[in-house]
Short mmCIF file of C-alpha atoms and ligand atoms in Angstrom, two decimals:
data_model
loop_
_atom_site.label_atom_id
_atom_site.label_comp_id
_atom_site.label_asym_id
_atom_site.label_seq_id
_atom_site.Cartn_x
_atom_site.Cartn_y
_atom_site.Cartn_z
CA MET A 1 139.22 50.82 45.42
CA LYS A 2 140.42 47.23 45.86
CA VAL A 3 138.18 44.30 46.80
CA LEU A 4 139.51 41.08 48.36
CA LEU A 5 137.43 37.94 48.06
CA LYS A 6 138.72 35.46 50.61
CA ASN A 7 138.04 31.91 51.81
CA ILE A 8 136.66 31.00 48.36
CA LYS A 9 135.82 27.29 48.44
CA SER A 10 137.05 26.85 44.86
CA LEU A 11 138.17 29.47 42.33
CA VAL A 12 137.26 27.94 38.97
CA ASN A 13 138.90 28.25 35.52
CA VAL A 14 142.05 30.10 36.55
CA GLU A 15 144.86 30.70 34.08
CA ASP A 16 148.46 31.70 34.79
CA GLN A 17 149.08 32.20 31.09
CA ALA A 18 145.89 33.57 29.54
CA ARG A 19 144.91 31.85 26.28
CA LEU A 20 142.70 33.19 23.52
CA LEU A 21 140.82 29.92 23.05
CA VAL A 22 140.98 26.30 24.16
CA LYS A 23 140.70 23.32 21.80
CA GLY A 24 140.56 19.51 21.74
CA LYS A 25 141.66 17.65 24.88
CA ALA A 26 142.63 20.88 26.66
CA MET A 27 138.93 21.76 26.91
CA ASP A 28 138.61 19.12 29.63
CA ASP A 29 141.35 20.67 31.76
CA VAL A 30 139.77 23.35 33.95
CA LYS A 31 142.27 24.57 36.54
CA CYS A 32 140.93 25.51 39.98
CA ILE A 33 142.36 26.74 43.26
CA ASP A 34 140.63 25.38 46.36
CA ASN A 35 140.50 27.62 49.46
CA ALA A 36 141.48 30.69 47.49
CA TRP A 37 141.60 34.50 47.52
CA LEU A 38 141.10 36.91 44.63
CA LEU A 39 142.08 40.59 44.57
CA VAL A 40 140.17 43.01 42.35
CA ASP A 41 141.66 46.42 41.57
CA GLY A 42 139.06 48.75 40.07
CA GLU A 43 137.52 46.92 37.12
CA ARG A 44 140.11 44.18 36.77
CA ILE A 45 141.57 41.10 38.44
CA ALA A 46 144.86 42.08 40.13
CA ASP A 47 145.94 38.73 41.56
CA PHE A 48 144.75 35.46 43.12
CA GLY A 49 146.15 32.50 45.01
CA SER A 50 145.52 29.94 47.72
CA MET A 51 144.67 31.19 51.22
CA ASP A 52 148.01 30.09 52.64
CA THR A 53 149.73 32.71 50.41
CA MET A 54 147.45 35.63 51.30
CA ASP A 55 149.36 36.97 54.30
CA ASP A 56 152.61 37.08 52.32
CA ASN A 57 151.16 38.84 49.30
CA ALA A 58 152.84 42.23 48.98
CA THR A 59 150.01 43.84 46.96
CA ILE A 60 147.40 42.90 49.55
CA GLN A 61 149.58 43.97 52.45
CA SER A 62 150.29 47.37 50.88
CA CYS A 63 146.60 48.23 50.25
CA ASP A 64 145.33 51.19 52.31
CA GLU A 65 141.72 50.85 51.28
CA LEU A 66 140.56 47.25 50.99
CA LEU A 67 137.00 45.95 50.99
CA GLU A 68 137.03 42.34 52.19
CA MET A 69 134.33 39.83 51.26
CA ASP A 70 134.14 36.48 53.00
CA MET A 71 133.26 33.84 50.41
CA THR A 72 133.26 30.83 52.74
CA GLY A 73 131.37 27.98 51.05
CA HIS A 74 131.18 29.72 47.64
CA HIS A 75 132.58 28.46 44.34
CA VAL A 76 133.62 31.43 42.17
CA PHE A 77 133.37 31.12 38.37
CA PRO A 78 134.26 33.51 35.54
CA SER A 79 131.06 35.00 34.09
CA PHE A 80 129.53 33.24 31.12
CA CYS A 81 130.12 34.87 27.75
CA ASP A 82 127.23 34.56 25.30
CA SER A 83 128.54 35.03 21.76
CA HIS A 84 125.25 34.69 19.84
CA THR A 85 121.95 36.37 20.71
CA HIS A 86 119.08 38.23 19.09
CA LEU A 87 117.85 39.59 22.42
CA VAL A 88 116.72 42.96 21.08
CA TYR A 89 113.23 42.07 19.82
CA ALA A 90 109.65 43.22 20.30
CA GLY A 91 106.97 41.12 21.94
CA SER A 92 107.06 37.33 21.73
CA ARG A 93 106.00 34.45 19.49
CA GLU A 94 104.36 31.81 21.67
CA VAL A 95 101.62 31.44 19.04
CA GLU A 96 104.20 29.81 16.74
CA TYR A 97 105.37 27.66 19.62
CA VAL A 98 101.93 26.11 19.67
CA ASP A 99 101.98 25.76 15.84
CA LYS A 100 105.28 23.92 16.18
CA ILE A 101 103.87 21.59 18.81
CA LYS A 102 101.04 20.82 16.39
CA GLY A 103 103.56 19.80 13.75
CA LEU A 104 104.57 22.77 11.57
CA SER A 105 108.28 23.04 10.83
CA TYR A 106 110.41 26.19 11.32
CA GLU A 107 110.64 26.57 7.54
CA GLU A 108 106.85 26.15 7.08
CA ILE A 109 106.16 28.81 9.72
CA ALA A 110 108.65 31.15 8.01
CA LYS A 111 107.03 30.57 4.58
CA ARG A 112 103.61 31.59 5.96
CA GLY A 113 105.01 34.99 7.02
CA GLY A 114 105.55 33.91 10.60
CA GLY A 115 108.96 33.54 12.15
CA ILE A 116 111.46 36.32 11.58
CA LEU A 117 108.97 38.33 9.46
CA ASN A 118 106.47 38.27 12.33
CA SER A 119 109.13 39.72 14.67
CA ALA A 120 110.00 42.34 12.02
CA LYS A 121 106.36 43.50 11.96
CA LEU A 122 106.21 43.70 15.76
CA LEU A 123 109.51 45.59 15.90
CA HIS A 124 108.36 48.08 13.25
CA ASN A 125 105.35 48.93 15.42
CA THR A 126 107.37 49.35 18.62
CA SER A 127 109.09 52.62 19.55
CA GLU A 128 112.84 52.73 20.13
CA ASP A 129 112.30 53.53 23.82
CA GLU A 130 109.91 50.64 24.31
CA LEU A 131 112.27 48.28 22.48
CA TYR A 132 115.07 49.39 24.79
CA GLU A 133 112.92 48.78 27.88
CA GLN A 134 111.87 45.30 26.74
CA SER A 135 115.47 44.39 25.88
CA MET A 136 116.84 45.71 29.18
CA ARG A 137 114.51 43.35 31.05
CA ARG A 138 116.23 40.48 29.22
CA ILE A 139 119.66 41.98 29.93
CA ARG A 140 118.91 42.21 33.66
CA GLU A 141 117.71 38.62 33.60
CA ILE A 142 120.85 37.22 31.91
CA ILE A 143 123.10 39.21 34.25
CA SER A 144 121.35 37.59 37.22
CA GLN A 145 121.93 34.21 35.50
CA GLY A 146 125.69 34.74 35.36
CA THR A 147 126.35 36.25 31.93
CA GLY A 148 128.94 39.05 31.80
CA ALA A 149 129.49 39.62 28.07
CA VAL A 150 127.01 39.28 25.23
CA GLU A 151 126.80 39.64 21.47
CA ILE A 152 123.53 41.08 20.15
CA LYS A 153 122.45 41.01 16.51
CA SER A 154 120.13 43.19 14.48
CA GLY A 155 118.02 41.37 11.89
CA TYR A 156 114.40 42.03 12.85
CA GLY A 157 114.40 45.36 11.01
CA LEU A 158 114.89 44.22 7.42
CA ASN A 159 114.74 47.83 6.16
CA PRO A 160 117.35 50.55 6.75
CA GLU A 161 115.30 52.53 9.26
CA ASP A 162 114.36 49.58 11.49
CA GLU A 163 117.79 47.93 11.30
CA LEU A 164 119.29 51.23 12.52
CA LYS A 165 116.64 51.40 15.26
CA MET A 166 117.73 47.99 16.53
CA LEU A 167 121.43 48.83 16.38
CA ARG A 168 120.86 52.11 18.24
CA VAL A 169 119.07 50.16 20.98
CA ILE A 170 122.05 47.78 21.16
CA LYS A 171 124.37 50.82 21.44
CA ARG A 172 122.19 52.23 24.24
CA ILE A 173 122.42 48.92 26.12
CA LYS A 174 126.20 49.03 25.67
CA ASP A 175 126.30 52.57 27.10
CA THR A 176 123.97 52.00 30.04
CA SER A 177 124.54 48.45 31.28
CA PRO A 178 127.53 46.97 33.11
CA ILE A 179 127.46 43.91 30.82
CA GLU A 180 130.00 43.95 27.95
CA VAL A 181 128.16 44.18 24.61
CA VAL A 182 129.29 43.65 21.02
CA ALA A 183 126.97 44.43 18.10
CA THR A 184 126.45 42.46 14.90
CA PHE A 185 124.65 43.70 11.81
CA LEU A 186 122.36 40.98 10.42
CA GLY A 187 120.44 42.72 7.62
CA ALA A 188 120.41 39.39 5.74
CA HIS A 189 118.36 37.48 8.30
CA ALA A 190 115.30 36.95 6.04
CA VAL A 191 113.90 38.44 2.83
CA PRO A 192 111.11 40.86 3.85
CA ALA A 193 107.62 40.41 2.37
CA GLU A 194 107.93 43.42 0.06
CA TYR A 195 110.99 41.83 -1.61
CA LYS A 196 109.37 38.41 -2.07
CA GLY A 197 110.75 36.85 -5.26
CA ARG A 198 113.38 39.60 -5.52
CA GLN A 199 116.05 38.28 -3.16
CA THR A 200 118.96 39.66 -5.20
CA GLU A 201 117.47 43.15 -5.06
CA TYR A 202 117.19 42.84 -1.29
CA VAL A 203 120.83 41.77 -1.07
CA ASP A 204 121.75 44.80 -3.23
CA MET A 205 119.88 47.02 -0.77
CA VAL A 206 121.69 45.47 2.21
CA ILE A 207 125.00 46.15 0.46
CA ASN A 208 124.34 49.59 -1.01
CA GLU A 209 122.13 51.20 1.63
CA MET A 210 122.22 49.41 4.96
CA ILE A 211 125.93 48.62 5.32
CA PRO A 212 127.13 52.18 4.52
CA GLN A 213 124.59 53.70 6.95
CA VAL A 214 125.43 51.25 9.74
CA ALA A 215 129.13 51.96 9.20
CA ALA A 216 128.62 55.75 9.13
CA GLU A 217 127.04 55.61 12.61
CA GLU A 218 129.64 53.05 13.78
CA LEU A 219 126.88 50.80 15.06
CA ALA A 220 128.27 47.32 14.31
CA ASP A 221 131.43 45.44 15.21
CA TYR A 222 130.54 42.35 13.17
CA ILE A 223 128.47 41.27 10.18
CA ASP A 224 126.27 38.19 9.91
CA VAL A 225 124.26 36.42 7.19
CA PHE A 226 121.74 33.60 7.64
CA CYS A 227 123.41 31.38 5.04
CA ASP A 228 121.10 28.40 4.78
CA LYS A 229 118.55 26.50 2.73
CA GLY A 230 115.50 28.72 2.13
CA PHE A 231 117.31 31.86 3.33
CA PHE A 232 120.52 33.35 1.81
CA THR A 233 122.77 31.51 -0.64
CA VAL A 234 126.54 31.16 -0.56
CA GLU A 235 126.73 33.71 -3.40
CA ASP A 236 124.60 36.22 -1.44
CA THR A 237 126.79 35.59 1.59
CA ASP A 238 129.97 36.12 -0.42
CA ARG A 239 128.79 39.51 -1.62
CA ILE A 240 127.49 40.72 1.74
CA LEU A 241 130.56 39.67 3.72
CA MET A 242 132.86 41.32 1.21
CA ALA A 243 130.87 44.55 1.43
CA GLY A 244 130.85 44.53 5.25
CA MET A 245 134.54 43.76 5.48
CA LYS A 246 135.32 46.88 3.43
CA TYR A 247 133.91 48.82 6.38
CA GLY A 248 135.86 46.80 8.94
CA MET A 249 133.00 44.51 10.03
CA LYS A 250 134.39 41.03 10.62
CA PRO A 251 132.05 38.13 9.77
CA LYS A 252 130.28 35.87 12.28
CA ILE A 253 127.67 33.85 10.47
CA HIS A 254 124.65 31.54 10.77
CA ALA A 255 125.55 28.37 8.87
CA ASN A 256 124.37 24.80 8.27
CA GLU A 257 121.37 24.91 10.61
CA LEU A 258 118.88 23.56 8.09
CA ALA A 259 121.14 21.82 5.56
CA LYS A 260 124.73 21.37 4.44
CA SER A 261 124.59 24.87 2.99
CA GLY A 262 128.25 25.63 2.27
CA GLY A 263 128.00 28.22 5.05
CA ILE A 264 130.93 26.85 7.03
CA GLN A 265 133.18 27.01 3.96
CA VAL A 266 132.19 30.56 3.04
CA GLY A 267 132.63 31.67 6.66
CA VAL A 268 136.12 30.23 6.83
CA LYS A 269 136.96 31.76 3.42
CA TYR A 270 136.34 35.21 4.92
CA ALA A 271 138.08 34.39 8.21
CA ALA A 272 134.83 34.58 10.16
CA LEU A 273 135.29 34.82 13.91
CA SER A 274 132.67 32.09 14.25
CA VAL A 275 130.26 29.90 12.29
CA ASP A 276 127.14 29.23 14.32
CA HIS A 277 124.43 26.52 14.56
CA ILE A 278 126.37 23.99 12.39
CA GLU A 279 123.99 21.07 12.95
CA TYR A 280 124.91 19.81 9.47
CA THR A 281 128.65 19.31 9.92
CA GLU A 282 130.62 16.36 8.58
CA LYS A 283 134.30 15.50 8.21
CA GLU A 284 134.59 17.75 5.17
CA GLU A 285 133.53 20.79 7.25
CA MET A 286 135.67 19.74 10.22
CA ASP A 287 138.74 19.64 7.96
CA VAL A 288 137.99 23.14 6.73
CA LEU A 289 137.61 24.36 10.33
CA MET A 290 140.85 22.66 11.39
CA ASP A 291 142.79 24.90 9.00
CA SER A 292 141.18 28.08 10.27
CA ASP A 293 140.89 30.54 13.16
CA THR A 294 137.08 30.30 13.02
CA MET A 295 135.26 29.15 16.18
CA PRO A 296 132.61 26.47 15.55
CA THR A 297 129.68 27.53 17.72
CA VAL A 298 126.81 25.31 18.76
CA LEU A 299 123.43 26.77 19.80
CA PRO A 300 121.88 23.99 21.87
CA GLY A 301 118.80 25.98 22.87
CA ALA A 302 117.66 26.26 19.25
CA ALA A 303 118.26 22.56 18.54
CA PHE A 304 116.33 21.65 21.72
CA PHE A 305 113.44 24.04 21.07
CA LEU A 306 113.04 23.16 17.38
CA ASN A 307 113.65 19.44 17.87
CA MET A 308 116.56 19.55 15.43
CA PRO A 309 119.46 17.16 15.07
CA PHE A 310 122.38 17.94 17.38
CA ALA A 311 125.64 19.32 15.98
CA PRO A 312 128.52 16.82 16.34
CA ALA A 313 130.26 18.78 19.08
CA ARG A 314 131.76 15.68 20.75
CA GLU A 315 133.29 14.58 17.45
CA MET A 316 134.66 18.07 16.82
CA ILE A 317 136.42 18.19 20.19
CA ASP A 318 137.77 14.64 19.70
CA TYR A 319 139.03 15.79 16.29
CA GLY A 320 141.05 18.49 18.05
CA LEU A 321 138.80 21.47 17.31
CA PRO A 322 137.68 24.16 19.74
CA VAL A 323 133.92 24.43 20.27
CA ALA A 324 131.82 27.26 21.74
CA PHE A 325 128.24 27.02 23.04
CA ALA A 326 126.00 30.11 23.00
CA SER A 327 122.31 30.70 23.77
CA ASP A 328 120.92 32.16 20.51
CA TYR A 329 118.42 34.03 22.76
CA ASN A 330 115.61 34.97 20.34
CA PRO A 331 111.78 34.82 20.21
CA GLY A 332 111.55 32.08 17.57
CA SER A 333 114.02 29.33 18.22
CA SER A 334 115.44 29.88 21.71
CA PRO A 335 113.49 32.18 24.03
CA THR A 336 116.06 32.03 26.82
CA GLY A 337 119.56 33.37 27.42
CA ASN A 338 120.23 31.11 30.40
CA MET A 339 123.85 30.00 29.88
CA LYS A 340 123.78 27.64 32.85
CA LEU A 341 121.04 25.74 31.03
CA MET A 342 123.22 25.73 27.88
CA ASN A 343 125.91 24.00 29.98
CA SER A 344 123.39 21.29 30.91
CA PHE A 345 122.33 20.87 27.28
CA ALA A 346 126.01 20.65 26.26
CA CYS A 347 126.55 17.83 28.74
CA VAL A 348 123.36 15.81 28.26
CA ASN A 349 122.65 16.25 24.55
CA TYR A 350 126.18 16.66 23.17
CA ARG A 351 128.17 14.52 25.65
CA LEU A 352 130.58 17.25 26.72
CA THR A 353 131.98 16.88 30.21
CA PRO A 354 130.99 19.67 32.62
CA ASP A 355 134.55 21.07 32.31
CA GLU A 356 134.39 21.09 28.50
CA ALA A 357 130.98 22.77 28.69
CA LEU A 358 132.39 25.46 30.97
CA MET A 359 135.27 26.17 28.55
CA ALA A 360 132.76 26.23 25.68
CA THR A 361 130.63 28.90 27.42
CA THR A 362 133.39 31.11 28.83
CA ILE A 363 136.77 31.40 27.08
CA ASN A 364 135.65 30.01 23.70
CA THR A 365 132.55 32.19 23.50
CA ALA A 366 134.70 35.17 24.54
CA TYR A 367 136.94 34.32 21.56
CA ALA A 368 133.88 34.11 19.29
CA MET A 369 133.16 37.76 20.19
CA GLY A 370 136.77 38.93 19.85
CA LEU A 371 136.88 39.51 23.62
CA SER A 372 139.03 36.70 25.00
CA GLU A 373 141.99 38.95 25.88
CA ASP A 374 139.75 40.58 28.47
CA PHE A 375 137.04 38.07 29.37
CA GLY A 376 136.34 34.34 29.72
CA SER A 377 138.60 33.13 32.55
CA ILE A 378 140.09 34.11 35.89
CA ALA A 379 143.43 35.62 34.82
CA LYS A 380 145.48 38.61 35.97
CA GLY A 381 144.56 41.74 34.03
CA LYS A 382 141.20 40.44 32.76
CA TYR A 383 137.99 42.19 33.78
CA ALA A 384 136.66 41.09 37.16
CA ASN A 385 133.52 39.48 35.73
CA LEU A 386 132.47 36.62 37.93
CA PHE A 387 129.68 34.93 39.80
CA SER A 388 129.55 32.75 42.87
CA CYS A 389 127.54 29.66 43.78
CA PRO A 390 127.01 29.21 47.50
CA ASP A 391 126.81 25.74 49.01
CA ILE A 392 127.35 23.57 45.93
CA PRO A 393 129.34 20.39 46.55
CA SER A 394 131.50 20.66 43.40
CA ARG A 395 131.76 22.71 40.20
CA HIS A 396 130.10 19.89 38.25
CA PHE A 397 126.92 20.46 40.26
CA LEU A 398 126.33 23.58 38.13
CA PRO A 399 125.17 21.79 34.92
CA TYR A 400 123.91 18.75 36.87
CA ALA A 401 121.25 20.68 38.83
CA TYR A 402 119.82 21.95 35.56
CA GLY A 403 116.64 23.48 36.91
CA SER A 404 118.01 25.14 40.04
CA ASP A 405 118.96 28.78 40.33
CA LEU A 406 122.41 28.47 41.90
CA ILE A 407 123.89 31.88 41.11
CA GLY A 408 124.67 33.91 44.22
CA MET A 409 126.93 36.96 44.03
CA VAL A 410 127.42 38.61 40.62
CA MET A 411 130.35 40.97 39.99
CA LEU A 412 130.77 42.80 36.68
CA LYS A 413 133.86 44.94 36.05
CA GLY A 414 134.66 44.93 39.75
CA GLU A 415 131.21 46.04 40.85
CA VAL A 416 129.09 43.78 43.03
CA LEU A 417 125.59 43.73 41.54
CA SER A 418 123.89 41.13 43.74
O1 NIG B 501 119.49 31.82 15.13
N1 NIG B 501 118.48 30.96 12.38
C1 NIG B 501 118.20 32.15 12.24
N2 NIG B 501 117.83 33.02 13.16
C2 NIG B 501 117.49 32.76 14.49
C3 NIG B 501 116.03 32.58 14.65
C4 NIG B 501 115.36 33.84 14.63
C5 NIG B 501 113.89 33.77 14.80
O2 NIG B 501 113.24 32.73 14.55
O3 NIG B 501 113.37 34.80 15.19
C6 NIG B 501 118.30 31.63 15.03
O4 NIG B 501 117.78 30.56 15.37
FE1 FE B 502 120.78 33.06 15.67
#
């Protein structure tokens, strides 16, 4: 079945030559076609152009079965790609939100057994089915907010059984939802209470028990470590990444959120697909990133919610680097997966232009999940993952109207969902 979207007011972020990522000045160059058509063949984009070419297009003319959709007044965007989430979790942590308002820091809450350990306790006491149901509510919500591909991490299990439970839920989401999902194993998210004071033994357990079991069930595409002050050291990270890579899990790591932890350097050393958070980034780290294929990824929701310093994203782009922006959807530091809001944060708090923010949340986040050959822009052969915004005056209205729900039609893999 082919679907023809016609009279599109503006088709946004089109590429004739699909790229894997976009860096430096090119991030501010979003190509659009005004008054456009787009042809979808099955799950993928077959072709597109301006309306004055539609009647001469041989593929359209030769279609026997064609569903036409009139998109008059709609901007059409490629779906957001969210390359960093922890959206499989049990319950919520608004109690800590109040503690934070009263002045406790993220590290202080973690030290008192709150934070990640609190989520681990809740997850342990929640059945796999219930965890799936809670997570699917979040998945349905982010789909309605324009996200078409998402990375989901484990890391609230912190023992082999519960880490596998989380990863099986992620696999079930992958098998039952139209959104594209990649899975990351994050056994080294925090040291569980029973290993307090024995961090090296916990790291040994991650390496010797968890990684082989996760690999045996083929549950993870990527491996992550929270490499930061008060969590895992560069040496721990070295050992864990090496062990994961033996089983084909490429690194994507949490780095430099709480301090200049050496996380960016160790990520680049192991050719990580991305290093994420990176609030504490200076020229030294930017030089290391310049010589790499690693995507620097900013998580503006976490910096906003925790009142943290902002990563120097503007400086990184001006330096010629690519930058991605993801949601970090999790119960502790960013309880939302709304990527439109991340665009607004990128513009207001990090001084990206709306076009740079769009690149940072589509093609560059697709790259940070290893998916940019198939997702992240409007290009022939890519999956037809898109959303429309009816009645907006220009594409820049999307991050500008930061509190408005502007998403109209959502299409994932050629299927219209709303
Ligand atoms: O990315 N920084 C580490 N992990 C998460 C927070 C997880 C939590 O607090 O539950 C993050 O912000
Ligand atoms: Fe995170």
